[in-house]
Amino acid sequence: MAIQSLLIILIVLILLLALGVPIAYSIGISALVAILQTVPLDVSVVTAAQRTFVGMSKFSLTAIPFFILAGNLMNQGGIAKRLVDFVMAILGKLPGALLVTNVGANALFGAISGSASAAAAAVGSMVKEGEEEQGYDPALCAATNGASAPSGLLIPPSNALITYSLASGGTSVAALFLGGYVPGILWALCCIIVGILIALRKGYTGTPGKFDWKNLGVCTLRALPALSLIVVVIGGIVGGIFTATEGSAIAVVYALILGICYRNITVKSFWNIVVDSAKMSGMVVFLIGVSNILGWVMAFTQIPQAVSAALLGVTENKIIILLIMNVILLIAGTFMDVTPAILIFTPLFLPIVQTFGMHPVHFGLILVYNLCIGNITPPVGNTLFVAIKVGRTSLSKTMPYMVCYYLAILLGLMLVTYVPLFSMGLPTLAGLV
């Protein structure tokens, strides 16, 4: 019955998505259709309504709307230019300085704003003028911008990691946040190495002259208030001073004060930001609530146990099982957003990896890293298409460069998957796992 239920869920879900039905409704309907094999319609509907309410009524879920609001305030707060200048002051002497700066600024801005697409749009626009003046290939610039933007989604504060914490039954948000630093930085480093190698081949040099310590000091002071957001919020959460939810509220206040001080947020723009954040939060929270129906159906029909038995029946080799999971997640990420994919695959795969002793924090970072790649892979790949639009180039010209970045990012994924130190080192040192 479990495998049959899983097939029904997958078939109905894919069919509804192909017809253009919103992902939240598609998940709920596919779960209900699967459970109707064993549970009467009236009981199924009432239980589904209860599960949706339970899924949306968790206090820890409040952190997501607050972080979304904080991110939107940061997007409008005028910090992108300051971060670009800061990174350029540090990395400007490297070959392909503007490419490397784009990567570093994307990692910082993506972490602060919580949006890969916002990072690609804001940072890409900031460095575009300089790249054009120095004769950089627009397709290469677009590829670098798009490939590096999702790295910030792994660096806290990360809504994807909070969603995984909820889906996994309460994995420590502090441990996930601390564990996300190394994979996120690793992603950015992979992009920096590729950017430097391509720059050397094309003859793109860094800024001439000696390293300017005075300029670094000025740029650091200008960027320090924005960078302090990460230190204050994440330091407080990891240090146990406040919870993730309280930290998200502090982030909102901090971002609002910063935007007002920079004179980039007015009463009218603040209202528009709040409305946009409410709309986005409503979609995310409703999606999490509806996905709770799917979790209940999977538990009731014992789908995770059946999938686990099937995979272990094929092989008991931990390396092969993780490779199969990575392939499935990479394929799913090409047509599915990060949040719904986390909600679907966490209850499916987490019990399997726990059978051979993998920690939920380690698996969570593998999962999020995998699904973030979907932001830059067609046919969905929203972040990639934003980068192409900002760079005023085409997909056909950009993809040859993207292949180089894909290979480097996938190498990073293999390191995160098979070397636990990359995910578990910092949380272990901090005593959180």
PDB file of N, CA, C and O in Angstrom, residues 348-421:
ATOM      1  N   LEU A 348      10.688  11.934   3.704  1.00  0.00           N
ATOM      2  CA  LEU A 348      10.934  10.767   2.859  1.00  0.00           C
ATOM      3  C   LEU A 348      12.348  10.216   3.041  1.00  0.00           C
ATOM      4  O   LEU A 348      12.546   9.000   3.153  1.00  0.00           O
ATOM      5  N   PHE A 349      13.335  11.113   3.111  1.00  0.00           N
ATOM      6  CA  PHE A 349      14.735  10.693   3.109  1.00  0.00           C
ATOM      7  C   PHE A 349      15.405  10.715   4.478  1.00  0.00           C
ATOM      8  O   PHE A 349      16.349   9.956   4.719  1.00  0.00           O
ATOM      9  N   LEU A 350      14.943  11.588   5.375  1.00  0.00           N
ATOM     10  CA  LEU A 350      15.601  11.695   6.685  1.00  0.00           C
ATOM     11  C   LEU A 350      15.614  10.372   7.454  1.00  0.00           C
ATOM     12  O   LEU A 350      16.656   9.984   7.998  1.00  0.00           O
ATOM     13  N   PRO A 351      14.472   9.627   7.513  1.00  0.00           N
ATOM     14  CA  PRO A 351      14.520   8.343   8.229  1.00  0.00           C
ATOM     15  C   PRO A 351      15.528   7.361   7.633  1.00  0.00           C
ATOM     16  O   PRO A 351      16.094   6.535   8.358  1.00  0.00           O
ATOM     17  N   ILE A 352      15.755   7.456   6.307  1.00  0.00           N
ATOM     18  CA  ILE A 352      16.697   6.534   5.670  1.00  0.00           C
ATOM     19  C   ILE A 352      18.123   6.829   6.115  1.00  0.00           C
ATOM     20  O   ILE A 352      18.871   5.921   6.506  1.00  0.00           O
ATOM     21  N   VAL A 353      18.519   8.094   6.068  1.00  0.00           N
ATOM     22  CA  VAL A 353      19.907   8.426   6.429  1.00  0.00           C
ATOM     23  C   VAL A 353      20.152   8.216   7.916  1.00  0.00           C
ATOM     24  O   VAL A 353      21.292   7.958   8.329  1.00  0.00           O
ATOM     25  N   GLN A 354      19.092   8.316   8.719  1.00  0.00           N
ATOM     26  CA  GLN A 354      19.263   8.083  10.152  1.00  0.00           C
ATOM     27  C   GLN A 354      19.526   6.614  10.461  1.00  0.00           C
ATOM     28  O   GLN A 354      20.091   6.302  11.503  1.00  0.00           O
ATOM     29  N   THR A 355      19.140   5.724   9.537  1.00  0.00           N
ATOM     30  CA  THR A 355      19.413   4.293   9.752  1.00  0.00           C
ATOM     31  C   THR A 355      20.905   3.988   9.727  1.00  0.00           C
ATOM     32  O   THR A 355      21.342   3.015  10.338  1.00  0.00           O
ATOM     33  N   PHE A 356      21.684   4.799   9.018  1.00  0.00           N
ATOM     34  CA  PHE A 356      23.138   4.578   9.062  1.00  0.00           C
ATOM     35  C   PHE A 356      23.857   5.699   9.808  1.00  0.00           C
ATOM     36  O   PHE A 356      25.021   5.978   9.585  1.00  0.00           O
ATOM     37  N   GLY A 357      23.138   6.367  10.717  1.00  0.00           N
ATOM     38  CA  GLY A 357      23.766   7.241  11.698  1.00  0.00           C
ATOM     39  C   GLY A 357      24.070   8.661  11.274  1.00  0.00           C
ATOM     40  O   GLY A 357      24.799   9.366  11.981  1.00  0.00           O
ATOM     41  N   MET A 358      23.511   9.136  10.159  1.00  0.00           N
ATOM     42  CA  MET A 358      23.762  10.520   9.760  1.00  0.00           C
ATOM     43  C   MET A 358      22.967  11.471  10.647  1.00  0.00           C
ATOM     44  O   MET A 358      21.786  11.251  10.918  1.00  0.00           O
ATOM     45  N   HIS A 359      23.599  12.541  11.070  1.00  0.00           N
ATOM     46  CA  HIS A 359      22.936  13.521  11.936  1.00  0.00           C
ATOM     47  C   HIS A 359      21.968  14.361  11.103  1.00  0.00           C
ATOM     48  O   HIS A 359      22.264  14.700   9.946  1.00  0.00           O
ATOM     49  N   PRO A 360      20.797  14.722  11.661  1.00  0.00           N
ATOM     50  CA  PRO A 360      19.827  15.548  10.915  1.00  0.00           C
ATOM     51  C   PRO A 360      20.397  16.882  10.429  1.00  0.00           C
ATOM     52  O   PRO A 360      19.980  17.382   9.385  1.00  0.00           O
ATOM     53  N   VAL A 361      21.347  17.476  11.162  1.00  0.00           N
ATOM     54  CA  VAL A 361      21.962  18.723  10.722  1.00  0.00           C
ATOM     55  C   VAL A 361      22.748  18.499   9.425  1.00  0.00           C
ATOM     56  O   VAL A 361      22.643  19.282   8.471  1.00  0.00           O
ATOM     57  N   HIS A 362      23.506  17.426   9.393  1.00  0.00           N
ATOM     58  CA  HIS A 362      24.298  17.094   8.194  1.00  0.00           C
ATOM     59  C   HIS A 362      23.373  16.881   6.992  1.00  0.00           C
ATOM     60  O   HIS A 362      23.590  17.450   5.915  1.00  0.00           O
ATOM     61  N   PHE A 363      22.325  16.082   7.181  1.00  0.00           N
ATOM     62  CA  PHE A 363      21.415  15.819   6.072  1.00  0.00           C
ATOM     63  C   PHE A 363      20.700  17.100   5.637  1.00  0.00           C
ATOM     64  O   PHE A 363      20.478  17.323   4.444  1.00  0.00           O
ATOM     65  N   GLY A 364      20.333  17.948   6.589  1.00  0.00           N
ATOM     66  CA  GLY A 364      19.642  19.187   6.252  1.00  0.00           C
ATOM     67  C   GLY A 364      20.469  20.073   5.335  1.00  0.00           C
ATOM     68  O   GLY A 364      19.942  20.672   4.383  1.00  0.00           O
ATOM     69  N   LEU A 365      21.764  20.138   5.581  1.00  0.00           N
ATOM     70  CA  LEU A 365      22.623  20.975   4.751  1.00  0.00           C
ATOM     71  C   LEU A 365      22.869  20.346   3.379  1.00  0.00           C
ATOM     72  O   LEU A 365      22.984  21.048   2.377  1.00  0.00           O
ATOM     73  N   ILE A 366      22.921  19.016   3.325  1.00  0.00           N
ATOM     74  CA  ILE A 366      22.985  18.337   2.023  1.00  0.00           C
ATOM     75  C   ILE A 366      21.728  18.647   1.223  1.00  0.00           C
ATOM     76  O   ILE A 366      21.784  18.980   0.034  1.00  0.00           O
ATOM     77  N   LEU A 367      20.578  18.550   1.879  1.00  0.00           N
ATOM     78  CA  LEU A 367      19.285  18.777   1.231  1.00  0.00           C
ATOM     79  C   LEU A 367      19.177  20.199   0.693  1.00  0.00           C
ATOM     80  O   LEU A 367      18.834  20.413  -0.482  1.00  0.00           O
ATOM     81  N   VAL A 368      19.476  21.183   1.527  1.00  0.00           N
ATOM     82  CA  VAL A 368      19.338  22.582   1.117  1.00  0.00           C
ATOM     83  C   VAL A 368      20.351  22.932   0.032  1.00  0.00           C
ATOM     84  O   VAL A 368      20.019  23.621  -0.941  1.00  0.00           O
ATOM     85  N   TYR A 369      21.592  22.456   0.165  1.00  0.00           N
ATOM     86  CA  TYR A 369      22.615  22.697  -0.860  1.00  0.00           C
ATOM     87  C   TYR A 369      22.127  22.164  -2.203  1.00  0.00           C
ATOM     88  O   TYR A 369      22.193  22.848  -3.236  1.00  0.00           O
ATOM     89  N   ASN A 370      21.637  20.920  -2.188  1.00  0.00           N
ATOM     90  CA  ASN A 370      21.100  20.300  -3.407  1.00  0.00           C
ATOM     91  C   ASN A 370      20.025  21.144  -4.060  1.00  0.00           C
ATOM     92  O   ASN A 370      20.070  21.440  -5.255  1.00  0.00           O
ATOM     93  N   LEU A 371      19.028  21.509  -3.277  1.00  0.00           N
ATOM     94  CA  LEU A 371      17.852  22.187  -3.823  1.00  0.00           C
ATOM     95  C   LEU A 371      18.159  23.624  -4.239  1.00  0.00           C
ATOM     96  O   LEU A 371      17.492  24.150  -5.136  1.00  0.00           O
ATOM     97  N   CYS A 372      19.168  24.242  -3.604  1.00  0.00           N
ATOM     98  CA  CYS A 372      19.553  25.592  -4.022  1.00  0.00           C
ATOM     99  C   CYS A 372      20.123  25.586  -5.432  1.00  0.00           C
ATOM    100  O   CYS A 372      20.049  26.596  -6.148  1.00  0.00           O
ATOM    101  N   ILE A 373      20.700  24.469  -5.857  1.00  0.00           N
ATOM    102  CA  ILE A 373      21.215  24.367  -7.223  1.00  0.00           C
ATOM    103  C   ILE A 373      20.082  24.539  -8.227  1.00  0.00           C
ATOM    104  O   ILE A 373      20.282  25.045  -9.334  1.00  0.00           O
ATOM    105  N   GLY A 374      18.867  24.148  -7.831  1.00  0.00           N
ATOM    106  CA  GLY A 374      17.713  24.314  -8.710  1.00  0.00           C
ATOM    107  C   GLY A 374      17.404  25.765  -9.044  1.00  0.00           C
ATOM    108  O   GLY A 374      16.728  26.041 -10.042  1.00  0.00           O
ATOM    109  N   ASN A 375      17.916  26.701  -8.216  1.00  0.00           N
ATOM    110  CA  ASN A 375      17.723  28.127  -8.510  1.00  0.00           C
ATOM    111  C   ASN A 375      18.444  28.568  -9.774  1.00  0.00           C
ATOM    112  O   ASN A 375      18.118  29.606 -10.343  1.00  0.00           O
ATOM    113  N   ILE A 376      19.424  27.772 -10.202  1.00  0.00           N
ATOM    114  CA  ILE A 376      20.246  28.186 -11.352  1.00  0.00           C
ATOM    115  C   ILE A 376      20.244  27.140 -12.467  1.00  0.00           C
ATOM    116  O   ILE A 376      21.129  27.129 -13.317  1.00  0.00           O
ATOM    117  N   THR A 377      19.243  26.243 -12.445  1.00  0.00           N
ATOM    118  CA  THR A 377      19.148  25.238 -13.501  1.00  0.00           C
ATOM    119  C   THR A 377      17.813  25.377 -14.226  1.00  0.00           C
ATOM    120  O   THR A 377      16.760  25.442 -13.585  1.00  0.00           O
ATOM    121  N   PRO A 378      17.829  25.429 -15.561  1.00  0.00           N
ATOM    122  CA  PRO A 378      16.568  25.421 -16.315  1.00  0.00           C
ATOM    123  C   PRO A 378      15.827  24.111 -16.048  1.00  0.00           C
ATOM    124  O   PRO A 378      16.453  23.119 -15.659  1.00  0.00           O
ATOM    125  N   PRO A 379      14.488  24.023 -16.237  1.00  0.00           N
ATOM    126  CA  PRO A 379      13.652  25.053 -16.861  1.00  0.00           C
ATOM    127  C   PRO A 379      13.139  26.144 -15.903  1.00  0.00           C
ATOM    128  O   PRO A 379      12.638  27.155 -16.354  1.00  0.00           O
ATOM    129  N   VAL A 380      13.215  25.911 -14.571  1.00  0.00           N
ATOM    130  CA  VAL A 380      12.716  26.939 -13.646  1.00  0.00           C
ATOM    131  C   VAL A 380      13.817  27.982 -13.431  1.00  0.00           C
ATOM    132  O   VAL A 380      13.775  29.053 -14.019  1.00  0.00           O
ATOM    133  N   GLY A 381      14.823  27.652 -12.622  1.00  0.00           N
ATOM    134  CA  GLY A 381      16.015  28.476 -12.480  1.00  0.00           C
ATOM    135  C   GLY A 381      15.791  29.971 -12.415  1.00  0.00           C
ATOM    136  O   GLY A 381      16.408  30.731 -13.169  1.00  0.00           O
ATOM    137  N   ASN A 382      14.935  30.425 -11.494  1.00  0.00           N
ATOM    138  CA  ASN A 382      14.586  31.848 -11.431  1.00  0.00           C
ATOM    139  C   ASN A 382      15.800  32.749 -11.288  1.00  0.00           C
ATOM    140  O   ASN A 382      15.900  33.799 -11.937  1.00  0.00           O
ATOM    141  N   THR A 383      16.734  32.355 -10.426  1.00  0.00           N
ATOM    142  CA  THR A 383      17.913  33.187 -10.182  1.00  0.00           C
ATOM    143  C   THR A 383      18.771  33.315 -11.442  1.00  0.00           C
ATOM    144  O   THR A 383      19.292  34.394 -11.747  1.00  0.00           O
ATOM    145  N   LEU A 384      18.923  32.222 -12.162  1.00  0.00           N
ATOM    146  CA  LEU A 384      19.698  32.253 -13.408  1.00  0.00           C
ATOM    147  C   LEU A 384      19.071  33.211 -14.408  1.00  0.00           C
ATOM    148  O   LEU A 384      19.777  34.011 -15.044  1.00  0.00           O
ATOM    149  N   PHE A 385      17.746  33.172 -14.539  1.00  0.00           N
ATOM    150  CA  PHE A 385      17.080  34.032 -15.518  1.00  0.00           C
ATOM    151  C   PHE A 385      17.122  35.498 -15.099  1.00  0.00           C
ATOM    152  O   PHE A 385      17.185  36.397 -15.950  1.00  0.00           O
ATOM    153  N   VAL A 386      17.096  35.762 -13.780  1.00  0.00           N
ATOM    154  CA  VAL A 386      17.269  37.135 -13.298  1.00  0.00           C
ATOM    155  C   VAL A 386      18.661  37.643 -13.673  1.00  0.00           C
ATOM    156  O   VAL A 386      18.822  38.770 -14.153  1.00  0.00           O
ATOM    157  N   ALA A 387      19.679  36.796 -13.473  1.00  0.00           N
ATOM    158  CA  ALA A 387      21.055  37.179 -13.797  1.00  0.00           C
ATOM    159  C   ALA A 387      21.219  37.450 -15.296  1.00  0.00           C
ATOM    160  O   ALA A 387      21.911  38.387 -15.698  1.00  0.00           O
ATOM    161  N   ILE A 388      20.575  36.627 -16.118  1.00  0.00           N
ATOM    162  CA  ILE A 388      20.644  36.808 -17.571  1.00  0.00           C
ATOM    163  C   ILE A 388      19.967  38.119 -17.974  1.00  0.00           C
ATOM    164  O   ILE A 388      20.465  38.868 -18.823  1.00  0.00           O
ATOM    165  N   LYS A 389      18.834  38.411 -17.331  1.00  0.00           N
ATOM    166  CA  LYS A 389      18.122  39.645 -17.636  1.00  0.00           C
ATOM    167  C   LYS A 389      18.943  40.866 -17.228  1.00  0.00           C
ATOM    168  O   LYS A 389      19.047  41.847 -17.985  1.00  0.00           O
ATOM    169  N   VAL A 390      19.545  40.813 -16.041  1.00  0.00           N
ATOM    170  CA  VAL A 390      20.370  41.923 -15.570  1.00  0.00           C
ATOM    171  C   VAL A 390      21.581  42.110 -16.490  1.00  0.00           C
ATOM    172  O   VAL A 390      21.973  43.239 -16.809  1.00  0.00           O
ATOM    173  N   GLY A 391      22.159  40.992 -16.940  1.00  0.00           N
ATOM    174  CA  GLY A 391      23.332  41.052 -17.800  1.00  0.00           C
ATOM    175  C   GLY A 391      23.036  41.342 -19.256  1.00  0.00           C
ATOM    176  O   GLY A 391      23.966  41.488 -20.057  1.00  0.00           O
ATOM    177  N   ARG A 392      21.750  41.407 -19.595  1.00  0.00           N
ATOM    178  CA  ARG A 392      21.323  41.682 -20.971  1.00  0.00           C
ATOM    179  C   ARG A 392      22.007  40.738 -21.976  1.00  0.00           C
ATOM    180  O   ARG A 392      22.627  41.171 -22.948  1.00  0.00           O
ATOM    181  N   THR A 393      21.922  39.472 -21.698  1.00  0.00           N
ATOM    182  CA  THR A 393      22.481  38.458 -22.587  1.00  0.00           C
ATOM    183  C   THR A 393      21.448  37.356 -22.771  1.00  0.00           C
ATOM    184  O   THR A 393      20.271  37.565 -22.472  1.00  0.00           O
ATOM    185  N   SER A 394      21.856  36.194 -23.266  1.00  0.00           N
ATOM    186  CA  SER A 394      20.905  35.120 -23.552  1.00  0.00           C
ATOM    187  C   SER A 394      21.321  33.827 -22.857  1.00  0.00           C
ATOM    188  O   SER A 394      22.485  33.661 -22.460  1.00  0.00           O
ATOM    189  N   LEU A 395      20.364  32.926 -22.731  1.00  0.00           N
ATOM    190  CA  LEU A 395      20.637  31.642 -22.086  1.00  0.00           C
ATOM    191  C   LEU A 395      21.663  30.841 -22.883  1.00  0.00           C
ATOM    192  O   LEU A 395      22.562  30.212 -22.304  1.00  0.00           O
ATOM    193  N   SER A 396      21.550  30.857 -24.215  1.00  0.00           N
ATOM    194  CA  SER A 396      22.457  30.075 -25.053  1.00  0.00           C
ATOM    195  C   SER A 396      23.913  30.528 -24.895  1.00  0.00           C
ATOM    196  O   SER A 396      24.834  29.708 -24.934  1.00  0.00           O
ATOM    197  N   LYS A 397      24.124  31.835 -24.703  1.00  0.00           N
ATOM    198  CA  LYS A 397      25.486  32.349 -24.527  1.00  0.00           C
ATOM    199  C   LYS A 397      26.000  32.105 -23.109  1.00  0.00           C
ATOM    200  O   LYS A 397      27.210  31.975 -22.890  1.00  0.00           O
ATOM    201  N   THR A 398      25.089  32.062 -22.157  1.00  0.00           N
ATOM    202  CA  THR A 398      25.475  31.927 -20.749  1.00  0.00           C
ATOM    203  C   THR A 398      25.777  30.479 -20.358  1.00  0.00           C
ATOM    204  O   THR A 398      26.670  30.227 -19.536  1.00  0.00           O
ATOM    205  N   MET A 399      25.057  29.520 -20.926  1.00  0.00           N
ATOM    206  CA  MET A 399      25.158  28.128 -20.491  1.00  0.00           C
ATOM    207  C   MET A 399      26.552  27.515 -20.603  1.00  0.00           C
ATOM    208  O   MET A 399      26.952  26.733 -19.726  1.00  0.00           O
ATOM    209  N   PRO A 400      27.348  27.805 -21.656  1.00  0.00           N
ATOM    210  CA  PRO A 400      28.706  27.228 -21.680  1.00  0.00           C
ATOM    211  C   PRO A 400      29.531  27.595 -20.441  1.00  0.00           C
ATOM    212  O   PRO A 400      30.287  26.758 -19.919  1.00  0.00           O
ATOM    213  N   TYR A 401      29.411  28.829 -19.965  1.00  0.00           N
ATOM    214  CA  TYR A 401      30.100  29.224 -18.735  1.00  0.00           C
ATOM    215  C   TYR A 401      29.456  28.561 -17.517  1.00  0.00           C
ATOM    216  O   TYR A 401      30.152  28.184 -16.564  1.00  0.00           O
ATOM    217  N   MET A 402      28.120  28.428 -17.535  1.00  0.00           N
ATOM    218  CA  MET A 402      27.422  27.814 -16.400  1.00  0.00           C
ATOM    219  C   MET A 402      27.871  26.376 -16.188  1.00  0.00           C
ATOM    220  O   MET A 402      27.918  25.896 -15.048  1.00  0.00           O
ATOM    221  N   VAL A 403      28.200  25.664 -17.265  1.00  0.00           N
ATOM    222  CA  VAL A 403      28.664  24.276 -17.134  1.00  0.00           C
ATOM    223  C   VAL A 403      29.893  24.219 -16.229  1.00  0.00           C
ATOM    224  O   VAL A 403      30.013  23.330 -15.366  1.00  0.00           O
ATOM    225  N   CYS A 404      30.819  25.160 -16.403  1.00  0.00           N
ATOM    226  CA  CYS A 404      32.017  25.217 -15.553  1.00  0.00           C
ATOM    227  C   CYS A 404      31.631  25.438 -14.088  1.00  0.00           C
ATOM    228  O   CYS A 404      32.171  24.792 -13.178  1.00  0.00           O
ATOM    229  N   TYR A 405      30.694  26.349 -13.871  1.00  0.00           N
ATOM    230  CA  TYR A 405      30.250  26.615 -12.507  1.00  0.00           C
ATOM    231  C   TYR A 405      29.487  25.425 -11.924  1.00  0.00           C
ATOM    232  O   TYR A 405      29.652  25.098 -10.740  1.00  0.00           O
ATOM    233  N   TYR A 406      28.657  24.771 -12.737  1.00  0.00           N
ATOM    234  CA  TYR A 406      27.938  23.585 -12.262  1.00  0.00           C
ATOM    235  C   TYR A 406      28.907  22.528 -11.749  1.00  0.00           C
ATOM    236  O   TYR A 406      28.695  21.922 -10.681  1.00  0.00           O
ATOM    237  N   LEU A 407      29.959  22.261 -12.499  1.00  0.00           N
ATOM    238  CA  LEU A 407      30.926  21.229 -12.113  1.00  0.00           C
ATOM    239  C   LEU A 407      31.581  21.570 -10.776  1.00  0.00           C
ATOM    240  O   LEU A 407      31.739  20.701  -9.909  1.00  0.00           O
ATOM    241  N   ALA A 408      31.953  22.845 -10.605  1.00  0.00           N
ATOM    242  CA  ALA A 408      32.580  23.261  -9.350  1.00  0.00           C
ATOM    243  C   ALA A 408      31.605  23.167  -8.180  1.00  0.00           C
ATOM    244  O   ALA A 408      31.958  22.691  -7.090  1.00  0.00           O
ATOM    245  N   ILE A 409      30.369  23.612  -8.389  1.00  0.00           N
ATOM    246  CA  ILE A 409      29.356  23.579  -7.329  1.00  0.00           C
ATOM    247  C   ILE A 409      29.023  22.135  -6.951  1.00  0.00           C
ATOM    248  O   ILE A 409      28.831  21.812  -5.768  1.00  0.00           O
ATOM    249  N   LEU A 410      28.961  21.246  -7.947  1.00  0.00           N
ATOM    250  CA  LEU A 410      28.699  19.824  -7.670  1.00  0.00           C
ATOM    251  C   LEU A 410      29.859  19.191  -6.911  1.00  0.00           C
ATOM    252  O   LEU A 410      29.644  18.313  -6.065  1.00  0.00           O
ATOM    253  N   LEU A 411      31.079  19.635  -7.191  1.00  0.00           N
ATOM    254  CA  LEU A 411      32.218  19.156  -6.402  1.00  0.00           C
ATOM    255  C   LEU A 411      32.044  19.577  -4.945  1.00  0.00           C
ATOM    256  O   LEU A 411      32.301  18.789  -4.017  1.00  0.00           O
ATOM    257  N   GLY A 412      31.591  20.806  -4.728  1.00  0.00           N
ATOM    258  CA  GLY A 412      31.299  21.253  -3.371  1.00  0.00           C
ATOM    259  C   GLY A 412      30.220  20.409  -2.716  1.00  0.00           C
ATOM    260  O   GLY A 412      30.308  20.079  -1.524  1.00  0.00           O
ATOM    261  N   LEU A 413      29.191  20.038  -3.491  1.00  0.00           N
ATOM    262  CA  LEU A 413      28.120  19.180  -2.967  1.00  0.00           C
ATOM    263  C   LEU A 413      28.668  17.838  -2.513  1.00  0.00           C
ATOM    264  O   LEU A 413      28.280  17.313  -1.460  1.00  0.00           O
ATOM    265  N   MET A 414      29.582  17.250  -3.295  1.00  0.00           N
ATOM    266  CA  MET A 414      30.173  15.965  -2.916  1.00  0.00           C
ATOM    267  C   MET A 414      30.957  16.088  -1.610  1.00  0.00           C
ATOM    268  O   MET A 414      30.917  15.189  -0.758  1.00  0.00           O
ATOM    269  N   LEU A 415      31.667  17.197  -1.438  1.00  0.00           N
ATOM    270  CA  LEU A 415      32.412  17.407  -0.194  1.00  0.00           C
ATOM    271  C   LEU A 415      31.468  17.543   0.995  1.00  0.00           C
ATOM    272  O   LEU A 415      31.704  16.961   2.062  1.00  0.00           O
ATOM    273  N   VAL A 416      30.395  18.297   0.818  1.00  0.00           N
ATOM    274  CA  VAL A 416      29.416  18.471   1.899  1.00  0.00           C
ATOM    275  C   VAL A 416      28.744  17.138   2.224  1.00  0.00           C
ATOM    276  O   VAL A 416      28.471  16.829   3.388  1.00  0.00           O
ATOM    277  N   THR A 417      28.489  16.326   1.192  1.00  0.00           N
ATOM    278  CA  THR A 417      27.795  15.050   1.385  1.00  0.00           C
ATOM    279  C   THR A 417      28.655  14.018   2.094  1.00  0.00           C
ATOM    280  O   THR A 417      28.217  13.370   3.050  1.00  0.00           O
ATOM    281  N   TYR A 418      29.897  13.876   1.646  1.00  0.00           N
ATOM    282  CA  TYR A 418      30.713  12.756   2.109  1.00  0.00           C
ATOM    283  C   TYR A 418      31.779  13.121   3.140  1.00  0.00           C
ATOM    284  O   TYR A 418      32.442  12.239   3.676  1.00  0.00           O
ATOM    285  N   VAL A 419      31.933  14.406   3.431  1.00  0.00           N
ATOM    286  CA  VAL A 419      32.878  14.822   4.479  1.00  0.00           C
ATOM    287  C   VAL A 419      32.087  15.583   5.547  1.00  0.00           C
ATOM    288  O   VAL A 419      31.857  16.788   5.430  1.00  0.00           O
ATOM    289  N   PRO A 420      31.627  14.880   6.595  1.00  0.00           N
ATOM    290  CA  PRO A 420      30.770  15.516   7.620  1.00  0.00           C
ATOM    291  C   PRO A 420      31.371  16.755   8.254  1.00  0.00           C
ATOM    292  O   PRO A 420      30.639  17.618   8.737  1.00  0.00           O
ATOM    293  N   LEU A 421      32.707  16.852   8.259  1.00  0.00           N
ATOM    294  CA  LEU A 421      33.361  17.989   8.896  1.00  0.00           C
ATOM    295  C   LEU A 421      32.880  19.322   8.326  1.00  0.00           C
ATOM    296  O   LEU A 421      32.765  20.313   9.049  1.00  0.00           O
TER     297      LEU A 421
END
